Structure formats: C-alpha cells, structure tokens
PDB file of C-alpha atoms in Angstrom:
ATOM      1  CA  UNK A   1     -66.075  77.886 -24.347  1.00 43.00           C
ATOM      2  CA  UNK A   2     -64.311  78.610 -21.325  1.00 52.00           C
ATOM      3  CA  UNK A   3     -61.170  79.047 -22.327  1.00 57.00           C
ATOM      4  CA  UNK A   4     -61.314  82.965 -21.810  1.00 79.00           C
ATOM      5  CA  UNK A   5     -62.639  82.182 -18.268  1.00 87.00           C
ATOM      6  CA  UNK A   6     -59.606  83.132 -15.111  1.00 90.00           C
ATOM      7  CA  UNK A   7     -62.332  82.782 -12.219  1.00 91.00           C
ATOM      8  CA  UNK A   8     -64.811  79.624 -11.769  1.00 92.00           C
ATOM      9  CA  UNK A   9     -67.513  79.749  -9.102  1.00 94.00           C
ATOM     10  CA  UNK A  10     -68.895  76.934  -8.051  1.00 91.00           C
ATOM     11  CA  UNK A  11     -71.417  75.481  -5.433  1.00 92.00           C
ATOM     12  CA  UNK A  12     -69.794  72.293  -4.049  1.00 89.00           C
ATOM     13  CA  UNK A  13     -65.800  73.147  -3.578  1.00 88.00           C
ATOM     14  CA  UNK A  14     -63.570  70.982  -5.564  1.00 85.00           C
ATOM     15  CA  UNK A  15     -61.400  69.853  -2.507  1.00 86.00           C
ATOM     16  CA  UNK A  16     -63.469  67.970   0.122  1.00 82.00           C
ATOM     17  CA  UNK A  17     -60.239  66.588   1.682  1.00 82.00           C
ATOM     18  CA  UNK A  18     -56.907  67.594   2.009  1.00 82.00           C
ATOM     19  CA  UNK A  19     -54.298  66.975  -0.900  1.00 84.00           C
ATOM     20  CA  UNK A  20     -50.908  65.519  -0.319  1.00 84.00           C
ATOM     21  CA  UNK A  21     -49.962  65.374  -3.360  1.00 85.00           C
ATOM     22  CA  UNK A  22     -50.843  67.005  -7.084  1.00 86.00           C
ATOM     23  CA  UNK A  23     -50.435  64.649 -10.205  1.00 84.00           C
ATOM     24  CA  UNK A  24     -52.815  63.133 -12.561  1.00 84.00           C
ATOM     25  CA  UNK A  25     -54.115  60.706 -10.461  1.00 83.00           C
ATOM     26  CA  UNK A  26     -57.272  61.466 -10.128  1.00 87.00           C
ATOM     27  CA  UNK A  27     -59.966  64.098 -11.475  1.00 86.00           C
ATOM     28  CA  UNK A  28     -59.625  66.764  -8.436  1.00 88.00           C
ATOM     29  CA  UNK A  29     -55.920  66.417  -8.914  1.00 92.00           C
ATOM     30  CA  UNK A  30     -55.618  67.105 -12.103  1.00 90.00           C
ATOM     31  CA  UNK A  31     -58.500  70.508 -11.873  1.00 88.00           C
ATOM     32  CA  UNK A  32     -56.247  71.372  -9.497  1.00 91.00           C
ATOM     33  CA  UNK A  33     -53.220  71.141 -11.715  1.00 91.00           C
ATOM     34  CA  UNK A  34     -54.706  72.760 -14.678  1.00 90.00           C
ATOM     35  CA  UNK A  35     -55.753  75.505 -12.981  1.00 90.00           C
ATOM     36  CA  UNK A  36     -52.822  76.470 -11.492  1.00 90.00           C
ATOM     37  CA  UNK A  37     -51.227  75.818 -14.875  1.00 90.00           C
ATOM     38  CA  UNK A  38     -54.320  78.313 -16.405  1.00 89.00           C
ATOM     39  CA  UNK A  39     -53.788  80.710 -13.006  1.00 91.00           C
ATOM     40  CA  UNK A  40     -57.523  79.790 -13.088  1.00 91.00           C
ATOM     41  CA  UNK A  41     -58.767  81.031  -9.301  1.00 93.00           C
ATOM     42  CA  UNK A  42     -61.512  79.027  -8.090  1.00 92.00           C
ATOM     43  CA  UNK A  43     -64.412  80.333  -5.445  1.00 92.00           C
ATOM     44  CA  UNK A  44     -66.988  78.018  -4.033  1.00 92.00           C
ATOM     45  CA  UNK A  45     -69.645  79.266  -1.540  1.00 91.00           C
ATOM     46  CA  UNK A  46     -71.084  75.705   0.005  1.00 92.00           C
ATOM     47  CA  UNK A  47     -73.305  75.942   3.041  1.00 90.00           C
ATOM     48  CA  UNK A  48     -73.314  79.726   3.163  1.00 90.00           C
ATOM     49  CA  UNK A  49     -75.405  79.413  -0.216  1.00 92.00           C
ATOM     50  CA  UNK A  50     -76.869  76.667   1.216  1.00 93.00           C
ATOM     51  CA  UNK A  51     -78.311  78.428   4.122  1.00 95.00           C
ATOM     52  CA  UNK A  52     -78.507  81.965   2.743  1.00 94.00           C
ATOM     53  CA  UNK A  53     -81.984  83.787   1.976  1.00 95.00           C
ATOM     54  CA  UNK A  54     -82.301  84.021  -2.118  1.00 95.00           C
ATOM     55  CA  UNK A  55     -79.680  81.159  -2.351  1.00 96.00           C
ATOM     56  CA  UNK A  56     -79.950  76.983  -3.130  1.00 97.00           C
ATOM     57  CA  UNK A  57     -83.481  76.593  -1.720  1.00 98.00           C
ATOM     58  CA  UNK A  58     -85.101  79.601  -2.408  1.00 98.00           C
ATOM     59  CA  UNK A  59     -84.151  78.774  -6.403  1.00 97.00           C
ATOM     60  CA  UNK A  60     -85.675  75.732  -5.774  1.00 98.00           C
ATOM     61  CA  UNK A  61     -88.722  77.010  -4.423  1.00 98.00           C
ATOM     62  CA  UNK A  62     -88.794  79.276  -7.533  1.00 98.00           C
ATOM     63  CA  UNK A  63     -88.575  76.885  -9.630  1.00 98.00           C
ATOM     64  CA  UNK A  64     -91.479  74.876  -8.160  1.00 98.00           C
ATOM     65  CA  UNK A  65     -93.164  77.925  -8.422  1.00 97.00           C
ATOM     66  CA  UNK A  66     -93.613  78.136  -4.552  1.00 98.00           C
ATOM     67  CA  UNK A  67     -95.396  81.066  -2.843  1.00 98.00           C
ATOM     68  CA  UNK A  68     -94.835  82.868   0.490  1.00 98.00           C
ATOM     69  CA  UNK A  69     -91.217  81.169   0.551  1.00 98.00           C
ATOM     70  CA  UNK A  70     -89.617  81.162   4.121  1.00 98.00           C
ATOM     71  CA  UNK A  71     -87.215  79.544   5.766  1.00 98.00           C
ATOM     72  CA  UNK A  72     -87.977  75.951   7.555  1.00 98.00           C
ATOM     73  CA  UNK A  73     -85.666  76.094  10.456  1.00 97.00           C
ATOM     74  CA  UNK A  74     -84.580  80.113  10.625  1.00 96.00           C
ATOM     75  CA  UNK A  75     -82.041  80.843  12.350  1.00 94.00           C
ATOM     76  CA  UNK A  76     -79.867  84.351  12.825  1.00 93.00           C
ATOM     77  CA  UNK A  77     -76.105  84.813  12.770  1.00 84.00           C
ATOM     78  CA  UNK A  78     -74.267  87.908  13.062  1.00 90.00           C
ATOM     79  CA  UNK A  79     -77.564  89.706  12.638  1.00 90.00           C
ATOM     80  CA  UNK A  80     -78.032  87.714   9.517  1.00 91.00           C
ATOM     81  CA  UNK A  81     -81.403  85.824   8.860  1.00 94.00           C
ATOM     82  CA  UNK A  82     -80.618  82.429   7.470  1.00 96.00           C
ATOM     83  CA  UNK A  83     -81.481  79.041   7.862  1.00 97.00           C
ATOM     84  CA  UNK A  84     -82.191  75.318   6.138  1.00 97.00           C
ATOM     85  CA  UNK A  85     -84.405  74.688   3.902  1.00 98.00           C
ATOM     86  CA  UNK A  86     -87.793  76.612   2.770  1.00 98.00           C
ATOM     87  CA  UNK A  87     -91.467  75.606   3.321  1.00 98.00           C
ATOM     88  CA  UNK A  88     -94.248  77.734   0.723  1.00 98.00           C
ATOM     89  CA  UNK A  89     -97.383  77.014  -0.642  1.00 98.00           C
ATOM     90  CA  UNK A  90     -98.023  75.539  -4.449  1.00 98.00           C
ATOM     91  CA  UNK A  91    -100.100  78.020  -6.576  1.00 96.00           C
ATOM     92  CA  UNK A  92    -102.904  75.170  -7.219  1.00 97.00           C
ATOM     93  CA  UNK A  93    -103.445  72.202  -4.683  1.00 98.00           C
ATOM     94  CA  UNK A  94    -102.403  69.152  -6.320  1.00 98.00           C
ATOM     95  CA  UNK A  95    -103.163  65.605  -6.532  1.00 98.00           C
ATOM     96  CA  UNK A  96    -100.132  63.730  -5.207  1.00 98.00           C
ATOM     97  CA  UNK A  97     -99.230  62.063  -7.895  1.00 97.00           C
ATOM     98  CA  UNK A  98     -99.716  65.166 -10.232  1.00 98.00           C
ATOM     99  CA  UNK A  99     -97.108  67.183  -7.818  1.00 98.00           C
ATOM    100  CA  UNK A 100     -94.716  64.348  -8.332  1.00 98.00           C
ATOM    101  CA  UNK A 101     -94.698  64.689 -11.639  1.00 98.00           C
ATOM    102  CA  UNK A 102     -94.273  68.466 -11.889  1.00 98.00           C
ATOM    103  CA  UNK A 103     -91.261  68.153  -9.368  1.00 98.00           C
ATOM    104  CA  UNK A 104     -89.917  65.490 -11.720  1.00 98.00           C
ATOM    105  CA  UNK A 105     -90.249  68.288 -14.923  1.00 97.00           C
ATOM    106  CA  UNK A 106     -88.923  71.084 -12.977  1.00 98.00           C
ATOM    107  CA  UNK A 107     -85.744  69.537 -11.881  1.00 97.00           C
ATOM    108  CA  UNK A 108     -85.487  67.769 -15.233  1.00 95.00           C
ATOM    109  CA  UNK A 109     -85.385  63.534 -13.384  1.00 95.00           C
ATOM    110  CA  UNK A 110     -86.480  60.479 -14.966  1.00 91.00           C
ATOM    111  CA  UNK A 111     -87.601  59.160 -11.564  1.00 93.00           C
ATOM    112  CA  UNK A 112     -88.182  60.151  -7.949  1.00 97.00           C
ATOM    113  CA  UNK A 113     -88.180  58.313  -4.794  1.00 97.00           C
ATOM    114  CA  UNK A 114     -91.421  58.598  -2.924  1.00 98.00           C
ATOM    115  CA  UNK A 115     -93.276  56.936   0.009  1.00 97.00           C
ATOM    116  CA  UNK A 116     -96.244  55.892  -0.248  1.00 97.00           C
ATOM    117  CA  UNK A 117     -98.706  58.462  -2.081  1.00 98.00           C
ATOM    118  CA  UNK A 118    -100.632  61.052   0.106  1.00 98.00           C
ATOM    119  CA  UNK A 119    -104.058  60.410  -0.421  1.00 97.00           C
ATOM    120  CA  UNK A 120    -105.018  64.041  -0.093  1.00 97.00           C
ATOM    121  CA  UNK A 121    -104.154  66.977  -1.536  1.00 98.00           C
ATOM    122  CA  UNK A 122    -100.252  68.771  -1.795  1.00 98.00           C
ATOM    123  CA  UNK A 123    -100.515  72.630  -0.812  1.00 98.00           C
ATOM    124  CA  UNK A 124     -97.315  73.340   1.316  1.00 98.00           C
ATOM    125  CA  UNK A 125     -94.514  72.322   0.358  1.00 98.00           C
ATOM    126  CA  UNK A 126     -90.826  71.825   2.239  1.00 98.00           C
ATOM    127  CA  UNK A 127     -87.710  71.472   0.720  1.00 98.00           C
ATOM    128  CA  UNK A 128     -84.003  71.183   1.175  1.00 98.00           C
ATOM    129  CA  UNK A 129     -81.227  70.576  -1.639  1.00 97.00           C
ATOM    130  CA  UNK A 130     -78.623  67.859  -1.211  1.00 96.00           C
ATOM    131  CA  UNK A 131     -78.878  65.747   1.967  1.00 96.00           C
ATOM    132  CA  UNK A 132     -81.884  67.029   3.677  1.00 96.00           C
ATOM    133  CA  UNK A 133     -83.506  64.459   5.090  1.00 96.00           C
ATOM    134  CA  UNK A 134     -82.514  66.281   9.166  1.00 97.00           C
ATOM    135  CA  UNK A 135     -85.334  68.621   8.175  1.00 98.00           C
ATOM    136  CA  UNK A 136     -88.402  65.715   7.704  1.00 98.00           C
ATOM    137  CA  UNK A 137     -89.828  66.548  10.629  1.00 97.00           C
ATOM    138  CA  UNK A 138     -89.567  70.017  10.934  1.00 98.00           C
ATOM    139  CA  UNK A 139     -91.507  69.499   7.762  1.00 98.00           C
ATOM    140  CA  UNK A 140     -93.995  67.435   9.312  1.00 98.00           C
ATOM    141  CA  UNK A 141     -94.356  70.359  12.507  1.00 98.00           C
ATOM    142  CA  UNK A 142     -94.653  72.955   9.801  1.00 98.00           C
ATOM    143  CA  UNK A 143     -97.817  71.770   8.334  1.00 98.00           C
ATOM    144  CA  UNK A 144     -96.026  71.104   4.751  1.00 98.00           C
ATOM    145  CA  UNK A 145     -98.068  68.032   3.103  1.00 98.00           C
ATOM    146  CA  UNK A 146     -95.171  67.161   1.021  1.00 98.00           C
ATOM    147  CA  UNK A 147     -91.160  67.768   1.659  1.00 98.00           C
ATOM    148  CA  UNK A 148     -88.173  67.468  -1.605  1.00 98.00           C
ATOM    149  CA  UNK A 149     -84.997  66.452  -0.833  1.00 98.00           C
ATOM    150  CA  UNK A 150     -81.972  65.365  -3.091  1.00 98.00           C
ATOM    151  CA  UNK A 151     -80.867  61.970  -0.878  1.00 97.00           C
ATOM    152  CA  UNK A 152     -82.220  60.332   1.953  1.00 97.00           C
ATOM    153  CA  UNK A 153     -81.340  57.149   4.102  1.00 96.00           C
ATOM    154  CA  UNK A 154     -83.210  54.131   3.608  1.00 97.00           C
ATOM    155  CA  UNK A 155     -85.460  53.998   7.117  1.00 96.00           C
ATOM    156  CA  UNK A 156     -86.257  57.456   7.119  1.00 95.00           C
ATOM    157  CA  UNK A 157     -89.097  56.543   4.421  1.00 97.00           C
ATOM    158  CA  UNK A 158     -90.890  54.187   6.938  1.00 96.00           C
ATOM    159  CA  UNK A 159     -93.504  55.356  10.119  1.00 96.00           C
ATOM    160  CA  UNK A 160     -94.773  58.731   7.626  1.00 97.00           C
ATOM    161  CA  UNK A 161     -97.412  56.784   5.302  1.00 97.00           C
ATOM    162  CA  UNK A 162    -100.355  59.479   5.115  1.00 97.00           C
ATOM    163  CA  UNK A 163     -98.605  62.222   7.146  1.00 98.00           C
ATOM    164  CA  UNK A 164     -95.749  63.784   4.610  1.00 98.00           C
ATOM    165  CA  UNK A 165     -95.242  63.164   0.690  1.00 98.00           C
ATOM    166  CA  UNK A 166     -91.326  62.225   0.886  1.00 98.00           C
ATOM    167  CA  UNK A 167     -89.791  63.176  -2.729  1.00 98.00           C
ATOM    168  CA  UNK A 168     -86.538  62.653  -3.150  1.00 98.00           C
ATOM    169  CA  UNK A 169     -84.665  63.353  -6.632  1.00 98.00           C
ATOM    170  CA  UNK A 170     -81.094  62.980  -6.194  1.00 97.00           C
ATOM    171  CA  UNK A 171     -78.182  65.594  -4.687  1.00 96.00           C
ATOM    172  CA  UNK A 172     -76.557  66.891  -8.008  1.00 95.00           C
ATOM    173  CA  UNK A 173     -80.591  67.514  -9.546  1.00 96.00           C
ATOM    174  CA  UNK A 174     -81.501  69.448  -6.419  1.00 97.00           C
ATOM    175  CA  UNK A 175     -79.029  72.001  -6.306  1.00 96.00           C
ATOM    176  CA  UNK A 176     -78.246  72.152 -10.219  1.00 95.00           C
ATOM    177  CA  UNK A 177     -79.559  75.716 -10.547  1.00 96.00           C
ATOM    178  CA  UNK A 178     -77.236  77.046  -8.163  1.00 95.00           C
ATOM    179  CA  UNK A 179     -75.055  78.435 -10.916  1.00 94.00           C
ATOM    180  CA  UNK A 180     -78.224  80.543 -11.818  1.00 95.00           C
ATOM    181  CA  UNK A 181     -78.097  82.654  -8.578  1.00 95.00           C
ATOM    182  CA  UNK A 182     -74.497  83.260  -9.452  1.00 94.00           C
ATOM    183  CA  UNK A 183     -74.961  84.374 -12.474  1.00 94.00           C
ATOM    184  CA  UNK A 184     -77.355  86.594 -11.297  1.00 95.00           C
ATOM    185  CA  UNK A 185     -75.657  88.340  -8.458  1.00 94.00           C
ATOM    186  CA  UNK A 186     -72.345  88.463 -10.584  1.00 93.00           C
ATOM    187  CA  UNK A 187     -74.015  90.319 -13.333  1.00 93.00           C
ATOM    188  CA  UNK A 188     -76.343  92.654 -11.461  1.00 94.00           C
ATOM    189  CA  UNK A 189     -72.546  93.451  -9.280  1.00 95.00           C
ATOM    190  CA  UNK A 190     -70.432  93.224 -11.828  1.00 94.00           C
ATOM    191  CA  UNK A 191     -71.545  94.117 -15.068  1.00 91.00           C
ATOM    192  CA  UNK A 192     -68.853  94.448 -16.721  1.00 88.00           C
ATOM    193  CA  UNK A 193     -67.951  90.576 -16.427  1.00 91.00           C
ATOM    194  CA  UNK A 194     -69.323  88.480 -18.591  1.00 90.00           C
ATOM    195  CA  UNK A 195     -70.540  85.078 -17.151  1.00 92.00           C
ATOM    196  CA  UNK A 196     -70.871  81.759 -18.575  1.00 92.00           C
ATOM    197  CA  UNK A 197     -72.779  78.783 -16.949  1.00 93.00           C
ATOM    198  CA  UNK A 198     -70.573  75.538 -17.803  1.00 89.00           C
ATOM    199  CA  UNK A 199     -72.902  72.796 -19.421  1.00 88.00           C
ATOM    200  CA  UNK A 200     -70.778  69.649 -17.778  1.00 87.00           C
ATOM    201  CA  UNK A 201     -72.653  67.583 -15.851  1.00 88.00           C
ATOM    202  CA  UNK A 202     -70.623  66.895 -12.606  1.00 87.00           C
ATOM    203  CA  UNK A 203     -72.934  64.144 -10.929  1.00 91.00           C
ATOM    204  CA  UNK A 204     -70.797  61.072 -10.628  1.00 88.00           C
ATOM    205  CA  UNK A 205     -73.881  58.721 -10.241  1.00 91.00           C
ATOM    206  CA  UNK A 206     -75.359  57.167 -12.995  1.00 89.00           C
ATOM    207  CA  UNK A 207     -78.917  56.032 -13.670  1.00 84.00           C
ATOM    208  CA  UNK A 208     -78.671  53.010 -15.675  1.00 84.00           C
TER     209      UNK A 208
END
C-alpha cells in the first residue's frame, strides 16, 4: 500500500540516538537503509505536536468527547500559545468506573491502570499522551476529578486515593491518533497529495 509513498510523517522520530553505523542490524537501521534505498524522506514533529494547540492532546480530548478543551500548563513561545496536556469537561458526569470504561473503548485497550476508584462523580477531565505523569498535580490544582496518561511510575499511584482518578493506558494507545491530525492538516494544505495512514502497529510492548 505504500509503495507509491516518497514522504512518511510520523509522530515519534525514528532515530532517538545517534547512528554509527547503517546495516541490518537492527529495525531503525534497516528503515533507515530502505529509505534511503526508496529516497523515502522522513518528517517527524515530536514535542512540537506534543505541545501544540489542535495537536496530540487536543485529539485526545476529542476523542473522549471533552468540552471547553484548554491547555493544563499553558505556556507561550515566540508569541505562540502552547503547552502540556489539556483539562475539559465530559458531556455527562460519570460514575468512575463507567468513565473507565469509555476511556478503555475510545482508545481501543483491553485494560487500564487505575488507583483506587473515585467514589464520586468524573466531570473534568486532564490528560496528557505518552509519559505524563509531571502533570498529576497540576491536574489535581486544576479541579480535574480524573487525569489519562499513557505510562506512569510505580509510586506516583500512592497518597491520591479519593482526590484524582489516575488512568493510565499505555504510551503507543495514547498518542495513536496522531496520524489523524496529519492527515488532516496535509489534506486541507495540500490537496493535491493524497495521504495514507499506515495500519502497522509500532508499539513494541506486548500484552500477553
């Protein structure tokens, strides 16, 4: 299917590190090699996405159904509002239990790790793709009753029983609908490029 492709865009960059060598050693190695071989360019927008308004959280938030979406810790650069993560209100309140179950459906997981339940109802809601457990407690100041995340370390769970429902659902599901907003601004800019979201899954941990 994407053999007629010369451009890929992705979200995470293929090269975290720096290569000293290019063989067929490992997977990133041989992308690389095959797409110089292809004179495939590649383009990946990380933590500007991340932090940009309409980018990784804000499709989150949209697909939670959120309303009143704005950022959790704003911030301005170069004139430019940004910031990490969103904070917006559910349509309905929800049961906490119920709202874990509709984050589970929206981002498509078999399981989510929660503290304990909130025994009262889930109207704001915080979120922050990939690792955003930095942002609990700006959560917690913001008034949100429950706060998503894709990964979070172990004793960050403990001292918020009844305060915050923690949710987290793994890196790769929380920012898997970033190809979405590329798709979007490529065709709306560009219409005369035709765009194809690749279907391989990417996540290197399995849930066995």
């Amino acid at each position: 299917m994407l053999a007629c492709c010369n451009l890929v865009v992705s979200h995470h960059p293929l090269l975290f590190r720096g290569l000293k060598t290019i063989s067929d050693l490992t997977d990133v190695q041989r992308t690389v090699m095959k797409a110089v071989q292809k004179g495939i360019c590649v383009i990946s927008m990380h933590t500007n996405m991340d932090n940009a308004k309409g980018g990784v959280n804000y499709k989150m938030a949209e697909k939670l159904g959120l309303r009143d979406v704005q950022f959790l810790a704003p911030k301005t650069v170069n004139g430019v509002e940004s910031g990490s993560g969103v904070i917006g209100g559910l349509p309905e309140a929800q049961a906490a239990d119920d709202f874990v179950l509709v984050v589970k459906k929206a981002f498509g997981v078999e399981c989510a790790m929660c503290n304990e339940l909130l025994r009262r109802p889930v109207r704001k809601v915080a979120l922050c793709g990939g690792a955003g457990d930095f942002l609990l407690d700006d959560a917690l100041k913001a008034g949100a009753d429950a706060f998503i995340t894709g990964e979070m370390h172990y004793h960050q769970y403990f001292g918020y029983e009844q305060q915050i429902q923690i949710c987290v659902i793994g890196h790769y599901q929380s920012e898997q609908y970033t190809a979405e907003i590329f798709r979007d601004i490529i065709e709306k800019e560009c219409p005369g490029v035709k765009t194809i979201i690749a279907e391989t899954c990417t996540n290197p941990i399995l849930y066995l």
